[in-house]
PDB file of C-alpha atoms in Angstrom:
ATOM      1  CA  MET A   1       0.000   0.000   0.000  1.00 40.00           C
ATOM      2  CA  LYS A   2       1.440   3.370  -1.057  1.00 45.00           C
ATOM      3  CA  GLU A   3       2.269   5.673   1.844  1.00 49.00           C
ATOM      4  CA  THR A   4       0.623   9.133   1.664  1.00 63.00           C
ATOM      5  CA  THR A   5       2.940  12.117   2.137  1.00 74.00           C
ATOM      6  CA  PRO A   6       1.606  14.365   4.907  1.00 85.00           C
ATOM      7  CA  ALA A   7       0.512  17.869   3.940  1.00 94.00           C
ATOM      8  CA  PHE A   8       2.390  21.051   4.731  1.00 97.00           C
ATOM      9  CA  ARG A   9       0.332  23.185   7.111  1.00 97.00           C
ATOM     10  CA  PHE A  10       1.058  26.890   7.520  1.00 98.00           C
ATOM     11  CA  GLY A  11      -0.653  28.605  10.441  1.00 98.00           C
ATOM     12  CA  LEU A  12      -1.049  32.326   9.706  1.00 98.00           C
ATOM     13  CA  VAL A  13      -1.225  34.799  12.596  1.00 98.00           C
ATOM     14  CA  ARG A  14      -1.249  38.585  12.509  1.00 98.00           C
ATOM     15  CA  HIS A  15       1.052  40.456  14.888  1.00 98.00           C
ATOM     16  CA  ALA A  16      -0.331  41.728  18.213  1.00 98.00           C
ATOM     17  CA  PRO A  17      -1.758  45.289  18.460  1.00 98.00           C
ATOM     18  CA  THR A  18       0.353  48.438  18.254  1.00 98.00           C
ATOM     19  CA  GLU A  19      -0.350  52.075  19.115  1.00 95.00           C
ATOM     20  CA  TRP A  20      -0.825  52.833  15.432  1.00 97.00           C
ATOM     21  CA  ASN A  21      -3.483  50.132  15.274  1.00 96.00           C
ATOM     22  CA  ARG A  22      -5.369  52.045  17.955  1.00 93.00           C
ATOM     23  CA  GLU A  23      -4.990  55.275  16.001  1.00 95.00           C
ATOM     24  CA  LYS A  24      -5.987  53.532  12.741  1.00 95.00           C
ATOM     25  CA  ARG A  25      -2.788  54.757  11.100  1.00 97.00           C
ATOM     26  CA  ILE A  26      -1.333  52.817   8.177  1.00 98.00           C
ATOM     27  CA  GLN A  27       1.852  51.090   9.302  1.00 97.00           C
ATOM     28  CA  GLY A  28       3.138  49.522   6.103  1.00 97.00           C
ATOM     29  CA  ARG A  29       6.910  49.052   6.336  1.00 95.00           C
ATOM     30  CA  ARG A  30       7.293  51.413   9.321  1.00 96.00           C
ATOM     31  CA  ASP A  31       8.597  49.791  12.496  1.00 94.00           C
ATOM     32  CA  VAL A  32       6.035  50.340  15.251  1.00 95.00           C
ATOM     33  CA  LEU A  33       6.267  48.797  18.722  1.00 95.00           C
ATOM     34  CA  LEU A  34       3.600  46.650  20.349  1.00 98.00           C
ATOM     35  CA  THR A  35       1.504  48.137  23.121  1.00 97.00           C
ATOM     36  CA  PRO A  36       1.951  46.612  26.606  1.00 97.00           C
ATOM     37  CA  GLU A  37      -1.445  44.968  26.103  1.00 97.00           C
ATOM     38  CA  GLY A  38      -0.235  43.640  22.763  1.00 98.00           C
ATOM     39  CA  GLU A  39       2.759  42.026  24.427  1.00 98.00           C
ATOM     40  CA  GLU A  40       0.498  40.288  26.931  1.00 98.00           C
ATOM     41  CA  LEU A  41      -1.734  39.080  24.109  1.00 98.00           C
ATOM     42  CA  ALA A  42       1.266  37.646  22.248  1.00 98.00           C
ATOM     43  CA  ARG A  43       2.295  35.633  25.309  1.00 98.00           C
ATOM     44  CA  ALA A  44      -1.262  34.359  25.702  1.00 98.00           C
ATOM     45  CA  TRP A  45      -1.402  33.375  22.015  1.00 98.00           C
ATOM     46  CA  GLY A  46       1.790  31.394  22.411  1.00 98.00           C
ATOM     47  CA  GLN A  47       0.325  29.525  25.356  1.00 97.00           C
ATOM     48  CA  ARG A  48      -2.851  28.741  23.409  1.00 97.00           C
ATOM     49  CA  LEU A  49      -1.001  27.614  20.296  1.00 98.00           C
ATOM     50  CA  SER A  50       1.372  25.432  22.317  1.00 97.00           C
ATOM     51  CA  ARG A  51      -1.478  22.895  22.430  1.00 96.00           C
ATOM     52  CA  LEU A  52      -0.804  22.259  18.741  1.00 97.00           C
ATOM     53  CA  SER A  53       2.274  20.615  17.257  1.00 96.00           C
ATOM     54  CA  TRP A  54       4.712  22.945  15.452  1.00 98.00           C
ATOM     55  CA  ASP A  55       8.029  22.302  13.720  1.00 97.00           C
ATOM     56  CA  ALA A  56       9.181  25.902  13.379  1.00 97.00           C
ATOM     57  CA  MET A  57       8.085  29.524  13.167  1.00 98.00           C
ATOM     58  CA  CYS A  58       8.816  32.117  10.470  1.00 98.00           C
ATOM     59  CA  SER A  59       8.127  35.802  11.113  1.00 98.00           C
ATOM     60  CA  SER A  60       8.132  39.037   9.227  1.00 98.00           C
ATOM     61  CA  SER A  61      11.302  40.955  10.076  1.00 98.00           C
ATOM     62  CA  SER A  62       9.235  44.015  11.078  1.00 98.00           C
ATOM     63  CA  GLN A  63       9.633  44.759  14.774  1.00 97.00           C
ATOM     64  CA  ARG A  64       5.931  44.404  15.649  1.00 98.00           C
ATOM     65  CA  ALA A  65       5.748  40.943  14.055  1.00 98.00           C
ATOM     66  CA  LEU A  66       9.112  39.665  15.251  1.00 98.00           C
ATOM     67  CA  LYS A  67       8.410  40.785  18.830  1.00 98.00           C
ATOM     68  CA  THR A  68       5.049  39.005  18.664  1.00 98.00           C
ATOM     69  CA  ALA A  69       6.802  35.841  17.479  1.00 98.00           C
ATOM     70  CA  GLU A  70       9.475  36.055  20.182  1.00 98.00           C
ATOM     71  CA  LEU A  71       6.884  36.475  22.932  1.00 98.00           C
ATOM     72  CA  MET A  72       4.805  33.597  21.565  1.00 98.00           C
ATOM     73  CA  ASN A  73       7.928  31.489  21.444  1.00 98.00           C
ATOM     74  CA  GLN A  74       8.372  31.780  25.202  1.00 98.00           C
ATOM     75  CA  HIS A  75       5.754  29.017  25.282  1.00 97.00           C
ATOM     76  CA  LEU A  76       6.292  27.323  21.921  1.00 98.00           C
ATOM     77  CA  LYS A  77      10.102  26.979  22.118  1.00 98.00           C
ATOM     78  CA  ILE A  78      10.572  26.163  18.431  1.00 98.00           C
ATOM     79  CA  PRO A  79      13.122  27.353  15.849  1.00 97.00           C
ATOM     80  CA  LEU A  80      12.326  30.938  14.802  1.00 98.00           C
ATOM     81  CA  ALA A  81      13.525  32.708  11.648  1.00 97.00           C
ATOM     82  CA  ALA A  82      12.752  36.196  10.300  1.00 98.00           C
ATOM     83  CA  ASP A  83      12.183  36.903   6.613  1.00 98.00           C
ATOM     84  CA  ASP A  84      11.947  40.338   4.959  1.00 98.00           C
ATOM     85  CA  ARG A  85       9.549  38.932   2.353  1.00 98.00           C
ATOM     86  CA  LEU A  86       6.840  38.584   5.016  1.00 98.00           C
ATOM     87  CA  ARG A  87       6.825  42.330   5.769  1.00 98.00           C
ATOM     88  CA  GLU A  88       3.610  44.279   5.262  1.00 98.00           C
ATOM     89  CA  GLN A  89       2.664  45.743   1.887  1.00 98.00           C
ATOM     90  CA  ASN A  90       4.634  48.932   1.226  1.00 98.00           C
ATOM     91  CA  TRP A  91       2.204  51.842   1.455  1.00 98.00           C
ATOM     92  CA  GLY A  92       4.682  54.431   0.189  1.00 98.00           C
ATOM     93  CA  SER A  93       3.717  58.047   0.915  1.00 98.00           C
ATOM     94  CA  TRP A  94       0.477  56.947   2.585  1.00 98.00           C
ATOM     95  CA  THR A  95       2.397  55.319   5.441  1.00 98.00           C
ATOM     96  CA  GLY A  96       1.576  56.908   8.797  1.00 97.00           C
ATOM     97  CA  LYS A  97      -1.719  58.375   7.602  1.00 97.00           C
ATOM     98  CA  THR A  98      -5.286  57.328   8.339  1.00 97.00           C
ATOM     99  CA  LEU A  99      -7.738  56.482   5.573  1.00 96.00           C
ATOM    100  CA  ALA A 100      -9.732  59.555   6.633  1.00 96.00           C
ATOM    101  CA  GLN A 101      -6.678  61.741   5.948  1.00 97.00           C
ATOM    102  CA  ILE A 102      -6.103  60.149   2.563  1.00 97.00           C
ATOM    103  CA  GLN A 103      -9.775  60.527   1.699  1.00 97.00           C
ATOM    104  CA  LYS A 104      -9.490  64.235   2.452  1.00 97.00           C
ATOM    105  CA  GLU A 105      -6.188  64.774   0.637  1.00 97.00           C
ATOM    106  CA  ALA A 106      -6.622  62.561  -2.446  1.00 97.00           C
ATOM    107  CA  PRO A 107     -10.232  61.314  -2.735  1.00 97.00           C
ATOM    108  CA  ASP A 108     -10.131  60.576  -6.472  1.00 98.00           C
ATOM    109  CA  LEU A 109      -6.854  58.674  -6.305  1.00 97.00           C
ATOM    110  CA  LEU A 110      -8.015  56.685  -3.291  1.00 97.00           C
ATOM    111  CA  ARG A 111     -11.281  55.787  -5.014  1.00 97.00           C
ATOM    112  CA  ARG A 112      -9.468  54.562  -8.132  1.00 97.00           C
ATOM    113  CA  GLN A 113      -7.019  52.537  -6.081  1.00 97.00           C
ATOM    114  CA  VAL A 114      -9.720  50.911  -3.947  1.00 96.00           C
ATOM    115  CA  GLN A 115     -11.571  49.836  -7.089  1.00 97.00           C
ATOM    116  CA  SER A 116      -8.423  48.367  -8.673  1.00 98.00           C
ATOM    117  CA  GLY A 117      -8.498  45.197  -6.564  1.00 98.00           C
ATOM    118  CA  TRP A 118      -5.254  43.228  -6.782  1.00 98.00           C
ATOM    119  CA  ARG A 119      -3.579  46.124  -8.630  1.00 98.00           C
ATOM    120  CA  PHE A 120      -4.091  48.454  -5.633  1.00 98.00           C
ATOM    121  CA  CYS A 121      -0.780  50.306  -5.230  1.00 98.00           C
ATOM    122  CA  PRO A 122      -0.257  53.337  -2.946  1.00 97.00           C
ATOM    123  CA  PRO A 123       1.918  56.161  -4.329  1.00 97.00           C
ATOM    124  CA  GLY A 124       5.539  55.075  -4.059  1.00 98.00           C
ATOM    125  CA  GLY A 125       4.513  51.688  -2.644  1.00 98.00           C
ATOM    126  CA  GLU A 126       3.860  48.219  -4.013  1.00 98.00           C
ATOM    127  CA  SER A 127       0.779  46.458  -5.341  1.00 98.00           C
ATOM    128  CA  ARG A 128      -1.098  43.671  -3.629  1.00 98.00           C
ATOM    129  CA  ASN A 129       0.023  41.364  -6.428  1.00 98.00           C
ATOM    130  CA  GLN A 130       3.654  42.158  -5.614  1.00 98.00           C
ATOM    131  CA  ALA A 131       3.101  41.610  -1.891  1.00 98.00           C
ATOM    132  CA  ARG A 132       1.458  38.260  -2.581  1.00 98.00           C
ATOM    133  CA  GLU A 133       4.202  37.071  -4.911  1.00 98.00           C
ATOM    134  CA  ARG A 134       7.047  37.795  -2.483  1.00 98.00           C
ATOM    135  CA  SER A 135       5.267  36.328   0.554  1.00 98.00           C
ATOM    136  CA  MET A 136       4.235  33.222  -1.373  1.00 98.00           C
ATOM    137  CA  ARG A 137       7.883  32.644  -2.245  1.00 98.00           C
ATOM    138  CA  VAL A 138       8.589  32.149   1.461  1.00 98.00           C
ATOM    139  CA  LEU A 139       6.054  29.314   1.679  1.00 97.00           C
ATOM    140  CA  ASN A 140       7.319  27.730  -1.521  1.00 97.00           C
ATOM    141  CA  ASP A 141      10.899  27.857  -0.220  1.00 97.00           C
ATOM    142  CA  ILE A 142       9.846  26.122   3.007  1.00 97.00           C
ATOM    143  CA  ILE A 143       8.082  23.412   1.005  1.00 96.00           C
ATOM    144  CA  ARG A 144      11.010  22.993  -1.386  1.00 95.00           C
ATOM    145  CA  ASP A 145      13.564  22.726   1.423  1.00 94.00           C
ATOM    146  CA  ASN A 146      11.255  20.543   3.536  1.00 90.00           C
ATOM    147  CA  ARG A 147      11.900  22.614   6.677  1.00 86.00           C
ATOM    148  CA  GLY A 148       8.967  21.078   8.510  1.00 90.00           C
ATOM    149  CA  ARG A 149       5.350  20.098   7.992  1.00 94.00           C
ATOM    150  CA  ARG A 150       3.733  22.500  10.475  1.00 97.00           C
ATOM    151  CA  ILE A 151       5.053  26.032  10.312  1.00 98.00           C
ATOM    152  CA  LEU A 152       3.662  29.019  12.195  1.00 98.00           C
ATOM    153  CA  ILE A 153       3.826  32.250  10.168  1.00 98.00           C
ATOM    154  CA  VAL A 154       3.649  35.574  12.051  1.00 98.00           C
ATOM    155  CA  THR A 155       3.011  38.416   9.634  1.00 98.00           C
ATOM    156  CA  HIS A 156       0.599  41.269   8.816  1.00 98.00           C
ATOM    157  CA  GLU A 157      -3.056  41.656   7.897  1.00 97.00           C
ATOM    158  CA  GLY A 158      -2.314  42.758   4.347  1.00 97.00           C
ATOM    159  CA  VAL A 159      -0.006  39.811   3.732  1.00 98.00           C
ATOM    160  CA  ILE A 160      -2.481  37.337   5.234  1.00 98.00           C
ATOM    161  CA  LYS A 161      -5.227  38.682   2.987  1.00 98.00           C
ATOM    162  CA  CYS A 162      -2.966  38.439  -0.055  1.00 98.00           C
ATOM    163  CA  LEU A 163      -2.095  34.828   0.732  1.00 97.00           C
ATOM    164  CA  LEU A 164      -5.670  33.735   1.432  1.00 98.00           C
ATOM    165  CA  TYR A 165      -7.790  35.813  -0.944  1.00 97.00           C
ATOM    166  CA  ARG A 166      -6.296  34.485  -4.184  1.00 94.00           C
ATOM    167  CA  ILE A 167      -6.969  30.898  -3.085  1.00 95.00           C
ATOM    168  CA  CYS A 168     -10.538  31.868  -2.187  1.00 95.00           C
ATOM    169  CA  GLY A 169     -11.095  33.526  -5.577  1.00 95.00           C
ATOM    170  CA  ARG A 170     -11.473  37.022  -4.153  1.00 96.00           C
ATOM    171  CA  GLN A 171     -10.975  40.130  -6.284  1.00 97.00           C
ATOM    172  CA  PHE A 172     -10.028  42.411  -3.352  1.00 97.00           C
ATOM    173  CA  LEU A 173     -12.973  44.738  -4.052  1.00 96.00           C
ATOM    174  CA  PRO A 174     -14.883  46.731  -1.404  1.00 93.00           C
ATOM    175  CA  SER A 175     -18.169  45.109  -2.461  1.00 95.00           C
ATOM    176  CA  GLU A 176     -16.960  41.680  -1.284  1.00 96.00           C
ATOM    177  CA  LYS A 177     -18.057  40.356   2.091  1.00 93.00           C
ATOM    178  CA  LYS A 178     -15.453  40.520   4.866  1.00 93.00           C
ATOM    179  CA  LEU A 179     -13.798  37.140   5.441  1.00 95.00           C
ATOM    180  CA  ILE A 180     -11.043  37.459   8.021  1.00 96.00           C
ATOM    181  CA  GLN A 181     -11.853  37.901  11.693  1.00 96.00           C
ATOM    182  CA  PRO A 182      -9.285  39.535  14.005  1.00 95.00           C
ATOM    183  CA  PHE A 183      -7.236  37.491  16.484  1.00 97.00           C
ATOM    184  CA  HIS A 184      -7.607  34.161  14.694  1.00 98.00           C
ATOM    185  CA  LEU A 185      -5.287  31.490  13.331  1.00 98.00           C
ATOM    186  CA  HIS A 186      -5.798  30.682   9.648  1.00 98.00           C
ATOM    187  CA  TRP A 187      -4.505  27.584   7.881  1.00 98.00           C
ATOM    188  CA  LEU A 188      -2.884  27.396   4.466  1.00 98.00           C
ATOM    189  CA  ILE A 189      -2.553  23.733   3.560  1.00 97.00           C
ATOM    190  CA  TYR A 190      -0.381  22.472   0.713  1.00 97.00           C
ATOM    191  CA  GLU A 191      -1.282  18.987  -0.485  1.00 95.00           C
ATOM    192  CA  HIS A 192      -1.340  17.248  -3.875  1.00 93.00           C
ATOM    193  CA  ASN A 193       0.476  20.211  -5.467  1.00 93.00           C
ATOM    194  CA  GLU A 194      -2.120  22.796  -4.506  1.00 95.00           C
ATOM    195  CA  PHE A 195      -3.004  25.157  -1.676  1.00 97.00           C
ATOM    196  CA  LYS A 196      -6.295  25.302   0.170  1.00 97.00           C
ATOM    197  CA  ALA A 197      -7.348  27.655   2.945  1.00 97.00           C
ATOM    198  CA  GLN A 198      -9.144  27.309   6.258  1.00 97.00           C
ATOM    199  CA  ILE A 199     -10.013  30.824   7.367  1.00 97.00           C
ATOM    200  CA  ASN A 200     -10.712  31.755  11.008  1.00 98.00           C
ATOM    201  CA  ALA A 201      -9.793  28.188  11.998  1.00 98.00           C
ATOM    202  CA  LEU A 202      -8.951  28.911  15.631  1.00 97.00           C
ATOM    203  CA  PRO A 203      -9.749  31.942  17.822  1.00 97.00           C
ATOM    204  CA  LEU A 204      -6.727  33.150  19.764  1.00 97.00           C
ATOM    205  CA  GLU A 205      -8.771  34.723  22.553  1.00 87.00           C
TER     206      GLU A 205
END
């Protein structure tokens, strides 16, 4: 009887809250520290996820994500690596602003960008397609090098959406129903040469 190769399972988690999250400011590539409450949440997430079996963890190299991963790893105690390709989408000159500010300063440009779906690209930044391609390369490298079958990925909301939405057939348009709930683990499963998604698979709180 032919033995079945086990699937690769990637658990996707967004970093814990920062002060800019509270202020609804766009963080993009900017390094922003976690709030004290965010640090406590990260420790609690690590304790909750320690009930599952993990081979390793890979984090965005942004400070807010890497700190989240390090605090989680106080409980998980697994190999941890940082990768620049898991950083948030580059929001260019819109970094540090709120959507309300952008709406006031450049309403026509914002409207065109929001309606462009996967081609959405802030001035001086990168598109969602570009963010998806670079972050997907991380997963493909892990699969190629066989670094483990259960890998925890700590990254950003924009990256998580890019990784999951294409698999779910989403166009990234404002008319689409919201899929991702905050403070949840999502699964990306690679089996039989294809990816499938399990969204909002496990609440972290």
